[in-house]
Amino acid sequence: MAKVAFIGLGVMGYPMAGHLKVRGGHELTVYNRTAEKAQKWATEFGGRTAATPADAADGQDFVFSCVGNDDDLRSVTTGKDGAFETIKPGAVFIDNTTASAEVARELYAAARAKNAHFIDAPVSGGQAGAENGALTVMCGGDEDAFDKAKPVIAVYARMVGLMGPVGAGQLTKMINQICIAGLVQGLAEGIHFGKKAGLDIEKVIDVISKGAAGSWQMENRHKTMNAGKYDFGFAVDWMRKDLDIVLAEARRNGAKLPVTALVDQFYADIQALGGNRWDTSSLLARLEK
């Protein structure tokens, strides 16, 4: 059993922290910007709530965060009453936020100045993966810190991998989002084409999903897409935030991402339709408007 803090109890962090307490048997202290959410979590799972990130991190062996973006992450770490004010020497800070590689490197340096460790560890698998403890976690950081943290991270994951030095986890998550964007657009166009051609979409997917076209998106989203229902996962607003990070990194490193840039604009069209909180499979709605 380790002493663990978890900062950020959103749709992902709430169940992830729960797994650390129940599955992992760790001693948990939680912080959330909305204190009522932290109290709800503590009532459901047990554990202690903290008034600030600094209070949460004080004396902990591992400190996890899962917040919204780079600025949120800076706020709960190096900001006023941030976790880095109290993080103890030798502690490992594990960040599950999807953020930039730049902020990961910045916070790695800030942690090292405190004789602590920092691992960027964005996740894939969505809300269902978090609730089921079956996330894929892509890590960047020092190998000794990763080896120390891996058994704790594994409590809410089905796959935990060290991708390279700090920032490599975030870069890997960017590739994940690049691939998903193209897959969902292709699936949306395929379903749209099939409908226009008068085919039975269920029969079509039953056949092609067993071949080279098969994907997680096809298996898990085609039924809801065909029914015009888009309330089953990762929101369009979140995907646009992630693709903004991807495209900014591409401008820095010179990568050419024409399809990703195009799909990002398609998601902007979905937002204009009022679909900010629709899931990412809603690209089909744009074709059928």
PDB file of C-alpha atoms in Angstrom:
ATOM      1  CA  MET A   1       0.000   0.000   0.000  1.00  0.00           C
ATOM      2  CA  ALA A   2       1.251   3.453  -0.945  1.00  0.00           C
ATOM      3  CA  LYS A   3       0.190   6.960   0.010  1.00  0.00           C
ATOM      4  CA  VAL A   4      -1.412   8.407  -3.119  1.00  0.00           C
ATOM      5  CA  ALA A   5      -2.957  11.747  -4.055  1.00  0.00           C
ATOM      6  CA  PHE A   6      -5.263  12.245  -7.026  1.00  0.00           C
ATOM      7  CA  ILE A   7      -5.908  15.726  -8.407  1.00  0.00           C
ATOM      8  CA  GLY A   8      -8.853  16.140 -10.780  1.00  0.00           C
ATOM      9  CA  LEU A   9     -12.011  14.063 -10.461  1.00  0.00           C
ATOM     10  CA  GLY A  10     -13.667  14.500 -13.833  1.00  0.00           C
ATOM     11  CA  VAL A  11     -15.261  11.751 -15.920  1.00  0.00           C
ATOM     12  CA  MET A  12     -11.860  10.043 -16.174  1.00  0.00           C
ATOM     13  CA  GLY A  13     -10.189  10.891 -12.883  1.00  0.00           C
ATOM     14  CA  TYR A  14     -13.137   9.970 -10.671  1.00  0.00           C
ATOM     15  CA  PRO A  15     -13.164   6.237 -11.576  1.00  0.00           C
ATOM     16  CA  MET A  16      -9.369   6.078 -11.934  1.00  0.00           C
ATOM     17  CA  ALA A  17      -8.948   7.299  -8.366  1.00  0.00           C
ATOM     18  CA  GLY A  18     -11.582   4.785  -7.329  1.00  0.00           C
ATOM     19  CA  HIS A  19      -9.561   1.922  -8.785  1.00  0.00           C
ATOM     20  CA  LEU A  20      -6.445   3.102  -6.959  1.00  0.00           C
ATOM     21  CA  LYS A  21      -8.386   2.929  -3.692  1.00  0.00           C
ATOM     22  CA  VAL A  22     -10.430  -0.244  -4.230  1.00  0.00           C
ATOM     23  CA  ARG A  23      -8.329  -2.391  -6.551  1.00  0.00           C
ATOM     24  CA  GLY A  24      -4.966  -1.091  -5.461  1.00  0.00           C
ATOM     25  CA  GLY A  25      -5.751  -0.800  -1.777  1.00  0.00           C
ATOM     26  CA  HIS A  26      -3.826   2.463  -1.587  1.00  0.00           C
ATOM     27  CA  GLU A  27      -4.363   5.260   0.905  1.00  0.00           C
ATOM     28  CA  LEU A  28      -5.996   8.030  -1.142  1.00  0.00           C
ATOM     29  CA  THR A  29      -6.225  11.776  -0.740  1.00  0.00           C
ATOM     30  CA  VAL A  30      -8.223  13.554  -3.449  1.00  0.00           C
ATOM     31  CA  TYR A  31      -8.555  17.135  -4.626  1.00  0.00           C
ATOM     32  CA  ASN A  32     -11.040  18.572  -7.082  1.00  0.00           C
ATOM     33  CA  ARG A  33     -11.646  22.190  -8.016  1.00  0.00           C
ATOM     34  CA  THR A  34     -15.309  21.651  -7.076  1.00  0.00           C
ATOM     35  CA  ALA A  35     -15.056  20.503  -3.479  1.00  0.00           C
ATOM     36  CA  GLU A  36     -18.472  18.818  -3.553  1.00  0.00           C
ATOM     37  CA  LYS A  37     -17.196  16.376  -6.178  1.00  0.00           C
ATOM     38  CA  ALA A  38     -14.251  15.425  -3.968  1.00  0.00           C
ATOM     39  CA  GLN A  39     -16.570  14.909  -1.001  1.00  0.00           C
ATOM     40  CA  LYS A  40     -18.856  12.722  -3.126  1.00  0.00           C
ATOM     41  CA  TRP A  41     -15.859  10.611  -4.142  1.00  0.00           C
ATOM     42  CA  ALA A  42     -14.688  10.264  -0.529  1.00  0.00           C
ATOM     43  CA  THR A  43     -18.180   9.220   0.565  1.00  0.00           C
ATOM     44  CA  GLU A  44     -18.320   6.580  -2.158  1.00  0.00           C
ATOM     45  CA  PHE A  45     -14.801   5.177  -1.881  1.00  0.00           C
ATOM     46  CA  GLY A  46     -13.375   6.340   1.422  1.00  0.00           C
ATOM     47  CA  GLY A  47     -10.244   8.430   1.781  1.00  0.00           C
ATOM     48  CA  ARG A  48      -9.408  12.014   2.578  1.00  0.00           C
ATOM     49  CA  THR A  49     -10.263  15.200   0.721  1.00  0.00           C
ATOM     50  CA  ALA A  50      -7.831  18.103   0.444  1.00  0.00           C
ATOM     51  CA  ALA A  51      -8.498  21.827   0.224  1.00  0.00           C
ATOM     52  CA  THR A  52      -5.674  22.499  -2.252  1.00  0.00           C
ATOM     53  CA  PRO A  53      -3.364  20.518  -4.548  1.00  0.00           C
ATOM     54  CA  ALA A  54      -0.520  21.359  -2.146  1.00  0.00           C
ATOM     55  CA  ASP A  55      -2.458  19.821   0.733  1.00  0.00           C
ATOM     56  CA  ALA A  56      -3.227  16.741  -1.369  1.00  0.00           C
ATOM     57  CA  ALA A  57       0.420  16.186  -2.376  1.00  0.00           C
ATOM     58  CA  ASP A  58       1.944  16.739   1.048  1.00  0.00           C
ATOM     59  CA  GLY A  59       3.714  13.572   2.198  1.00  0.00           C
ATOM     60  CA  GLN A  60       2.449  11.373  -0.640  1.00  0.00           C
ATOM     61  CA  ASP A  61       4.506   8.716  -2.430  1.00  0.00           C
ATOM     62  CA  PHE A  62       2.651   9.184  -5.727  1.00  0.00           C
ATOM     63  CA  VAL A  63       0.648  12.162  -6.949  1.00  0.00           C
ATOM     64  CA  PHE A  64      -1.672  11.744  -9.945  1.00  0.00           C
ATOM     65  CA  SER A  65      -3.347  14.472 -11.962  1.00  0.00           C
ATOM     66  CA  CYS A  66      -6.036  14.383 -14.628  1.00  0.00           C
ATOM     67  CA  VAL A  67      -7.144  17.901 -15.517  1.00  0.00           C
ATOM     68  CA  GLY A  68      -8.225  19.826 -18.606  1.00  0.00           C
ATOM     69  CA  ASN A  69      -5.269  21.393 -20.385  1.00  0.00           C
ATOM     70  CA  ASP A  70      -1.764  22.879 -20.072  1.00  0.00           C
ATOM     71  CA  ASP A  71      -2.915  25.887 -18.059  1.00  0.00           C
ATOM     72  CA  ASP A  72      -4.933  23.737 -15.653  1.00  0.00           C
ATOM     73  CA  LEU A  73      -1.922  21.489 -15.220  1.00  0.00           C
ATOM     74  CA  ARG A  74       0.395  24.390 -14.437  1.00  0.00           C
ATOM     75  CA  SER A  75      -2.166  25.708 -11.963  1.00  0.00           C
ATOM     76  CA  VAL A  76      -2.318  22.482  -9.917  1.00  0.00           C
ATOM     77  CA  THR A  77       1.453  21.917  -9.973  1.00  0.00           C
ATOM     78  CA  THR A  78       3.529  25.106 -10.029  1.00  0.00           C
ATOM     79  CA  GLY A  79       0.720  27.597  -9.372  1.00  0.00           C
ATOM     80  CA  LYS A  80      -0.286  29.057  -6.014  1.00  0.00           C
ATOM     81  CA  ASP A  81      -1.023  26.205  -3.576  1.00  0.00           C
ATOM     82  CA  GLY A  82       0.112  23.800  -6.281  1.00  0.00           C
ATOM     83  CA  ALA A  83       1.311  20.260  -5.639  1.00  0.00           C
ATOM     84  CA  PHE A  84       4.970  21.129  -6.254  1.00  0.00           C
ATOM     85  CA  GLU A  85       4.953  23.373  -3.175  1.00  0.00           C
ATOM     86  CA  THR A  86       4.793  20.306  -0.921  1.00  0.00           C
ATOM     87  CA  ILE A  87       5.817  17.303  -3.026  1.00  0.00           C
ATOM     88  CA  LYS A  88       8.388  15.322  -1.107  1.00  0.00           C
ATOM     89  CA  PRO A  89      11.819  14.257  -2.418  1.00  0.00           C
ATOM     90  CA  GLY A  90      11.599  10.928  -4.203  1.00  0.00           C
ATOM     91  CA  ALA A  91       7.861  11.168  -4.859  1.00  0.00           C
ATOM     92  CA  VAL A  92       6.577  10.488  -8.379  1.00  0.00           C
ATOM     93  CA  PHE A  93       4.101  12.839 -10.042  1.00  0.00           C
ATOM     94  CA  ILE A  94       2.100  11.036 -12.750  1.00  0.00           C
ATOM     95  CA  ASP A  95       0.115  13.256 -15.100  1.00  0.00           C
ATOM     96  CA  ASN A  96      -2.766  11.597 -16.970  1.00  0.00           C
ATOM     97  CA  THR A  97      -3.874  14.827 -18.672  1.00  0.00           C
ATOM     98  CA  THR A  98      -3.708  14.991 -22.458  1.00  0.00           C
ATOM     99  CA  ALA A  99      -1.460  18.018 -22.732  1.00  0.00           C
ATOM    100  CA  SER A 100       1.501  19.271 -24.755  1.00  0.00           C
ATOM    101  CA  ALA A 101       4.923  17.673 -24.729  1.00  0.00           C
ATOM    102  CA  GLU A 102       6.246  21.165 -23.998  1.00  0.00           C
ATOM    103  CA  VAL A 103       4.451  21.439 -20.647  1.00  0.00           C
ATOM    104  CA  ALA A 104       5.543  17.904 -19.756  1.00  0.00           C
ATOM    105  CA  ARG A 105       9.191  18.879 -20.200  1.00  0.00           C
ATOM    106  CA  GLU A 106       8.626  22.088 -18.218  1.00  0.00           C
ATOM    107  CA  LEU A 107       7.086  20.218 -15.274  1.00  0.00           C
ATOM    108  CA  TYR A 108       9.714  17.485 -15.398  1.00  0.00           C
ATOM    109  CA  ALA A 109      12.351  20.190 -14.780  1.00  0.00           C
ATOM    110  CA  ALA A 110      10.262  21.738 -12.008  1.00  0.00           C
ATOM    111  CA  ALA A 111       9.849  18.360 -10.304  1.00  0.00           C
ATOM    112  CA  ARG A 112      13.556  17.569 -10.549  1.00  0.00           C
ATOM    113  CA  ALA A 113      14.278  20.911  -8.857  1.00  0.00           C
ATOM    114  CA  LYS A 114      12.303  19.511  -5.911  1.00  0.00           C
ATOM    115  CA  ASN A 115      14.193  16.178  -6.108  1.00  0.00           C
ATOM    116  CA  ALA A 116      10.950  14.547  -7.231  1.00  0.00           C
ATOM    117  CA  HIS A 117      10.035  12.734 -10.450  1.00  0.00           C
ATOM    118  CA  PHE A 118       7.556  13.569 -13.219  1.00  0.00           C
ATOM    119  CA  ILE A 119       5.982  11.182 -15.727  1.00  0.00           C
ATOM    120  CA  ASP A 120       3.683  12.318 -18.516  1.00  0.00           C
ATOM    121  CA  ALA A 121       1.128   9.512 -18.806  1.00  0.00           C
ATOM    122  CA  PRO A 122      -1.839  10.389 -21.052  1.00  0.00           C
ATOM    123  CA  VAL A 123      -4.457   7.686 -21.453  1.00  0.00           C
ATOM    124  CA  SER A 124      -6.631   6.203 -24.181  1.00  0.00           C
ATOM    125  CA  GLY A 125      -9.828   4.245 -23.745  1.00  0.00           C
ATOM    126  CA  GLY A 126     -12.341   6.925 -22.859  1.00  0.00           C
ATOM    127  CA  GLN A 127     -14.804   7.011 -20.002  1.00  0.00           C
ATOM    128  CA  ALA A 128     -15.653   3.329 -20.383  1.00  0.00           C
ATOM    129  CA  GLY A 129     -11.972   2.400 -20.172  1.00  0.00           C
ATOM    130  CA  ALA A 130     -11.577   4.487 -17.033  1.00  0.00           C
ATOM    131  CA  GLU A 131     -14.644   2.964 -15.406  1.00  0.00           C
ATOM    132  CA  ASN A 132     -13.563  -0.573 -16.280  1.00  0.00           C
ATOM    133  CA  GLY A 133      -9.919  -0.052 -15.311  1.00  0.00           C
ATOM    134  CA  ALA A 134      -8.866  -0.923 -18.853  1.00  0.00           C
ATOM    135  CA  LEU A 135      -7.052   2.170 -20.084  1.00  0.00           C
ATOM    136  CA  THR A 136      -3.954   2.278 -22.275  1.00  0.00           C
ATOM    137  CA  VAL A 137      -1.325   4.504 -20.647  1.00  0.00           C
ATOM    138  CA  MET A 138       1.519   6.035 -22.687  1.00  0.00           C
ATOM    139  CA  CYS A 139       4.365   7.247 -20.485  1.00  0.00           C
ATOM    140  CA  GLY A 140       7.342   9.523 -20.885  1.00  0.00           C
ATOM    141  CA  GLY A 141      10.046   9.956 -18.250  1.00  0.00           C
ATOM    142  CA  ASP A 142      12.997   8.351 -16.529  1.00  0.00           C
ATOM    143  CA  GLU A 143      13.078   4.563 -16.446  1.00  0.00           C
ATOM    144  CA  ASP A 144      13.656   4.316 -12.689  1.00  0.00           C
ATOM    145  CA  ALA A 145      10.651   6.530 -11.945  1.00  0.00           C
ATOM    146  CA  PHE A 146       8.536   4.563 -14.429  1.00  0.00           C
ATOM    147  CA  ASP A 147       9.502   1.232 -12.873  1.00  0.00           C
ATOM    148  CA  LYS A 148       8.488   2.587  -9.479  1.00  0.00           C
ATOM    149  CA  ALA A 149       5.159   3.930 -10.705  1.00  0.00           C
ATOM    150  CA  LYS A 150       4.130   1.205 -13.159  1.00  0.00           C
ATOM    151  CA  PRO A 151       2.530  -1.187 -10.615  1.00  0.00           C
ATOM    152  CA  VAL A 152       0.427   1.677  -9.252  1.00  0.00           C
ATOM    153  CA  ILE A 153      -0.632   2.926 -12.711  1.00  0.00           C
ATOM    154  CA  ALA A 154      -1.460  -0.646 -13.765  1.00  0.00           C
ATOM    155  CA  VAL A 155      -4.362  -0.721 -11.308  1.00  0.00           C
ATOM    156  CA  TYR A 156      -6.522   1.244 -13.778  1.00  0.00           C
ATOM    157  CA  ALA A 157      -4.910   0.061 -17.024  1.00  0.00           C
ATOM    158  CA  ARG A 158      -4.694  -2.910 -19.337  1.00  0.00           C
ATOM    159  CA  MET A 159      -1.503  -1.593 -20.965  1.00  0.00           C
ATOM    160  CA  VAL A 160       1.214   0.638 -19.520  1.00  0.00           C
ATOM    161  CA  GLY A 161       4.248   1.430 -21.645  1.00  0.00           C
ATOM    162  CA  LEU A 162       7.312   3.674 -21.368  1.00  0.00           C
ATOM    163  CA  MET A 163       7.609   5.364 -24.749  1.00  0.00           C
ATOM    164  CA  GLY A 164      10.821   7.307 -24.103  1.00  0.00           C
ATOM    165  CA  PRO A 165      12.019  10.386 -22.197  1.00  0.00           C
ATOM    166  CA  VAL A 166       9.675  13.021 -20.817  1.00  0.00           C
ATOM    167  CA  GLY A 167       7.220  14.211 -23.469  1.00  0.00           C
ATOM    168  CA  ALA A 168       7.212  10.880 -25.316  1.00  0.00           C
ATOM    169  CA  GLY A 169       3.940   9.875 -23.681  1.00  0.00           C
ATOM    170  CA  GLN A 170       2.209  13.014 -24.924  1.00  0.00           C
ATOM    171  CA  LEU A 171       3.690  12.594 -28.401  1.00  0.00           C
ATOM    172  CA  THR A 172       2.389   9.017 -28.519  1.00  0.00           C
ATOM    173  CA  LYS A 173      -1.075  10.221 -27.475  1.00  0.00           C
ATOM    174  CA  MET A 174      -0.929  12.704 -30.347  1.00  0.00           C
ATOM    175  CA  ILE A 175      -0.340   9.821 -32.765  1.00  0.00           C
ATOM    176  CA  ASN A 176      -3.282   8.006 -31.179  1.00  0.00           C
ATOM    177  CA  GLN A 177      -5.546  10.991 -31.881  1.00  0.00           C
ATOM    178  CA  ILE A 178      -4.225  11.391 -35.436  1.00  0.00           C
ATOM    179  CA  CYS A 179      -5.139   7.777 -36.158  1.00  0.00           C
ATOM    180  CA  ILE A 180      -8.577   8.027 -34.548  1.00  0.00           C
ATOM    181  CA  ALA A 181      -9.470  11.186 -36.488  1.00  0.00           C
ATOM    182  CA  GLY A 182      -8.797   9.515 -39.819  1.00  0.00           C
ATOM    183  CA  LEU A 183     -10.540   6.282 -38.826  1.00  0.00           C
ATOM    184  CA  VAL A 184     -13.732   7.993 -37.685  1.00  0.00           C
ATOM    185  CA  GLN A 185     -13.943  10.124 -40.814  1.00  0.00           C
ATOM    186  CA  GLY A 186     -13.450   7.050 -42.988  1.00  0.00           C
ATOM    187  CA  LEU A 187     -16.140   5.151 -41.078  1.00  0.00           C
ATOM    188  CA  ALA A 188     -18.528   8.109 -41.313  1.00  0.00           C
ATOM    189  CA  GLU A 189     -18.028   8.319 -45.073  1.00  0.00           C
ATOM    190  CA  GLY A 190     -18.442   4.559 -45.459  1.00  0.00           C
ATOM    191  CA  ILE A 191     -21.745   4.489 -43.565  1.00  0.00           C
ATOM    192  CA  HIS A 192     -22.959   7.574 -45.441  1.00  0.00           C
ATOM    193  CA  PHE A 193     -22.046   6.012 -48.781  1.00  0.00           C
ATOM    194  CA  GLY A 194     -23.756   2.739 -47.842  1.00  0.00           C
ATOM    195  CA  LYS A 195     -26.970   4.510 -46.900  1.00  0.00           C
ATOM    196  CA  LYS A 196     -26.987   6.459 -50.169  1.00  0.00           C
ATOM    197  CA  ALA A 197     -26.417   3.195 -52.038  1.00  0.00           C
ATOM    198  CA  GLY A 198     -29.434   1.624 -50.317  1.00  0.00           C
ATOM    199  CA  LEU A 199     -27.453  -1.074 -48.499  1.00  0.00           C
ATOM    200  CA  ASP A 200     -28.238  -2.630 -45.127  1.00  0.00           C
ATOM    201  CA  ILE A 201     -25.510  -1.061 -42.971  1.00  0.00           C
ATOM    202  CA  GLU A 202     -25.653  -3.800 -40.339  1.00  0.00           C
ATOM    203  CA  LYS A 203     -25.034  -6.466 -42.966  1.00  0.00           C
ATOM    204  CA  VAL A 204     -22.240  -4.431 -44.521  1.00  0.00           C
ATOM    205  CA  ILE A 205     -20.427  -3.883 -41.227  1.00  0.00           C
ATOM    206  CA  ASP A 206     -20.895  -7.510 -40.195  1.00  0.00           C
ATOM    207  CA  VAL A 207     -18.903  -8.524 -43.269  1.00  0.00           C
ATOM    208  CA  ILE A 208     -16.253  -5.817 -43.638  1.00  0.00           C
ATOM    209  CA  SER A 209     -15.481  -5.655 -39.911  1.00  0.00           C
ATOM    210  CA  LYS A 210     -14.007  -9.155 -40.228  1.00  0.00           C
ATOM    211  CA  GLY A 211     -11.561  -7.995 -42.884  1.00  0.00           C
ATOM    212  CA  ALA A 212      -8.865  -5.359 -43.329  1.00  0.00           C
ATOM    213  CA  ALA A 213     -11.307  -2.482 -42.729  1.00  0.00           C
ATOM    214  CA  GLY A 214     -12.106  -3.622 -39.199  1.00  0.00           C
ATOM    215  CA  SER A 215     -11.340  -1.323 -36.261  1.00  0.00           C
ATOM    216  CA  TRP A 216     -12.398  -0.559 -32.686  1.00  0.00           C
ATOM    217  CA  GLN A 217     -14.368   2.396 -33.982  1.00  0.00           C
ATOM    218  CA  MET A 218     -16.235   0.201 -36.448  1.00  0.00           C
ATOM    219  CA  GLU A 219     -17.066  -2.469 -33.877  1.00  0.00           C
ATOM    220  CA  ASN A 220     -18.091  -0.072 -31.121  1.00  0.00           C
ATOM    221  CA  ARG A 221     -19.617   2.926 -32.881  1.00  0.00           C
ATOM    222  CA  HIS A 222     -21.277   1.811 -36.132  1.00  0.00           C
ATOM    223  CA  LYS A 223     -24.641   0.946 -34.534  1.00  0.00           C
ATOM    224  CA  THR A 224     -25.012   4.286 -32.761  1.00  0.00           C
ATOM    225  CA  MET A 225     -23.763   6.183 -35.801  1.00  0.00           C
ATOM    226  CA  ASN A 226     -26.272   4.388 -38.021  1.00  0.00           C
ATOM    227  CA  ALA A 227     -29.006   5.340 -35.541  1.00  0.00           C
ATOM    228  CA  GLY A 228     -27.889   8.974 -35.468  1.00  0.00           C
ATOM    229  CA  LYS A 229     -27.057   8.843 -31.750  1.00  0.00           C
ATOM    230  CA  TYR A 230     -23.900  10.551 -30.556  1.00  0.00           C
ATOM    231  CA  ASP A 231     -23.835  10.386 -26.774  1.00  0.00           C
ATOM    232  CA  PHE A 232     -21.427   7.509 -26.283  1.00  0.00           C
ATOM    233  CA  GLY A 233     -17.953   8.739 -25.489  1.00  0.00           C
ATOM    234  CA  PHE A 234     -15.217  11.286 -26.058  1.00  0.00           C
ATOM    235  CA  ALA A 235     -16.719  14.714 -26.784  1.00  0.00           C
ATOM    236  CA  VAL A 236     -16.043  16.807 -29.880  1.00  0.00           C
ATOM    237  CA  ASP A 237     -14.804  19.734 -27.748  1.00  0.00           C
ATOM    238  CA  TRP A 238     -12.187  17.454 -26.180  1.00  0.00           C
ATOM    239  CA  MET A 239     -11.120  16.076 -29.551  1.00  0.00           C
ATOM    240  CA  ARG A 240     -10.654  19.581 -30.924  1.00  0.00           C
ATOM    241  CA  LYS A 241      -8.493  20.452 -27.916  1.00  0.00           C
ATOM    242  CA  ASP A 242      -6.365  17.366 -28.584  1.00  0.00           C
ATOM    243  CA  LEU A 243      -6.085  18.061 -32.313  1.00  0.00           C
ATOM    244  CA  ASP A 244      -5.040  21.639 -31.561  1.00  0.00           C
ATOM    245  CA  ILE A 245      -2.148  20.184 -29.539  1.00  0.00           C
ATOM    246  CA  VAL A 246      -1.315  17.800 -32.400  1.00  0.00           C
ATOM    247  CA  LEU A 247      -1.314  20.495 -35.067  1.00  0.00           C
ATOM    248  CA  ALA A 248       0.760  22.860 -32.924  1.00  0.00           C
ATOM    249  CA  GLU A 249       3.364  20.119 -32.415  1.00  0.00           C
ATOM    250  CA  ALA A 250       3.335  19.388 -36.162  1.00  0.00           C
ATOM    251  CA  ARG A 251       4.103  23.040 -36.879  1.00  0.00           C
ATOM    252  CA  ARG A 252       7.076  22.754 -34.533  1.00  0.00           C
ATOM    253  CA  ASN A 253       8.486  19.497 -35.881  1.00  0.00           C
ATOM    254  CA  GLY A 254       7.576  19.931 -39.558  1.00  0.00           C
ATOM    255  CA  ALA A 255       5.227  16.934 -39.838  1.00  0.00           C
ATOM    256  CA  LYS A 256       2.670  17.139 -42.650  1.00  0.00           C
ATOM    257  CA  LEU A 257      -0.832  16.249 -41.414  1.00  0.00           C
ATOM    258  CA  PRO A 258      -3.281  17.209 -44.177  1.00  0.00           C
ATOM    259  CA  VAL A 259      -6.002  14.699 -43.228  1.00  0.00           C
ATOM    260  CA  THR A 260      -5.802  15.550 -39.525  1.00  0.00           C
ATOM    261  CA  ALA A 261      -6.074  19.271 -40.266  1.00  0.00           C
ATOM    262  CA  LEU A 262      -9.082  18.625 -42.509  1.00  0.00           C
ATOM    263  CA  VAL A 263     -10.869  16.448 -39.938  1.00  0.00           C
ATOM    264  CA  ASP A 264     -10.221  19.113 -37.298  1.00  0.00           C
ATOM    265  CA  GLN A 265     -12.181  21.537 -39.468  1.00  0.00           C
ATOM    266  CA  PHE A 266     -14.936  18.951 -39.885  1.00  0.00           C
ATOM    267  CA  TYR A 267     -15.204  18.820 -36.094  1.00  0.00           C
ATOM    268  CA  ALA A 268     -15.490  22.625 -36.124  1.00  0.00           C
ATOM    269  CA  ASP A 269     -18.506  22.134 -38.400  1.00  0.00           C
ATOM    270  CA  ILE A 270     -19.999  19.758 -35.807  1.00  0.00           C
ATOM    271  CA  GLN A 271     -19.524  22.411 -33.124  1.00  0.00           C
ATOM    272  CA  ALA A 272     -21.336  24.891 -35.373  1.00  0.00           C
ATOM    273  CA  LEU A 273     -24.239  22.414 -35.501  1.00  0.00           C
ATOM    274  CA  GLY A 274     -24.383  22.515 -31.699  1.00  0.00           C
ATOM    275  CA  GLY A 275     -22.617  19.191 -31.280  1.00  0.00           C
ATOM    276  CA  ASN A 276     -19.889  20.305 -28.870  1.00  0.00           C
ATOM    277  CA  ARG A 277     -20.721  17.507 -26.432  1.00  0.00           C
ATOM    278  CA  TRP A 278     -21.573  14.890 -29.041  1.00  0.00           C
ATOM    279  CA  ASP A 279     -19.048  12.060 -29.261  1.00  0.00           C
ATOM    280  CA  THR A 280     -16.406  11.984 -31.991  1.00  0.00           C
ATOM    281  CA  SER A 281     -18.405   9.604 -34.194  1.00  0.00           C
ATOM    282  CA  SER A 282     -20.724  12.555 -34.925  1.00  0.00           C
ATOM    283  CA  LEU A 283     -18.691  13.306 -38.061  1.00  0.00           C
ATOM    284  CA  LEU A 284     -21.484  11.375 -39.804  1.00  0.00           C
ATOM    285  CA  ALA A 285     -24.004  14.062 -38.779  1.00  0.00           C
ATOM    286  CA  ARG A 286     -22.068  16.604 -40.835  1.00  0.00           C
ATOM    287  CA  LEU A 287     -22.489  14.452 -43.959  1.00  0.00           C
ATOM    288  CA  GLU A 288     -26.212  13.910 -43.356  1.00  0.00           C
ATOM    289  CA  LYS A 289     -27.250  17.462 -42.462  1.00  0.00           C
TER     290      LYS A 289
END
